[in-house]
Amino acid sequence: MTPIQSSTDEITLSFRTLQRNGLMLHTGKSADYVNLSLKSGAVWLVINLGSGAFEALVEPVNGKFNDNTWHDVKVTRNLRQSSAREERFLALLQKPSLAKFACNEPRPQTGHAHSQD
């Protein structure tokens, strides 16, 4: 597999679950990868481009992300600048490499069904 070589990447996904732990996304291998998972109901991001891992654990203000409501996740990597944050929550983490991370509070329920159901 070819190493991740771009300077800017963006990953967006939506999820809904009752599971406290689980892998949502993994790409790459060995020491060159992006991993997005749930860990005890919080969203956990790990990015390693070969020079060490950037990790961010994002917890919502109220409850957990495994609340059976839809959540949107966006991960943006822009040439060695990083932060981890959640739209309405508790902290902003910064490290001089890798990613910007946002995970929202639950979406308002609408009458639309999602194909992921």
Steps between C-alpha positions, in 0.01 A plus 500: 500500500626849415562733798271799551680775306256789465534820702125555544227243557140507618286214629133545584258239623176464693429233757230380737558222751434360844844331513749649749809379313573427136702586193329741258785562253853373442716578199868434444723249676803465724619847609303695235129500581182678609279332758159627619311306765272514802664449838263485799245707306750773403643549150870414480720615212854371441710620205855380439691597187816320604646755741282431804131491577261791557212391724181680599215377717180704455213478748167682466384746765204283596508122490690296245506459123353150524151642562327364187479846342684617187837675538720652229878466516745705297877448503719743308877471469687799367878466469615454858254731674257343738230546754229281636162638586132426525247763395348578840723346758771518752847551361725584209807280469793614293814330376731627225409227255228316321128567552198710578215295640136588563211287616160656552224464756204291379322621189141611543270216402325552169254289311775376266631148515874446458630232269739381772208363708 
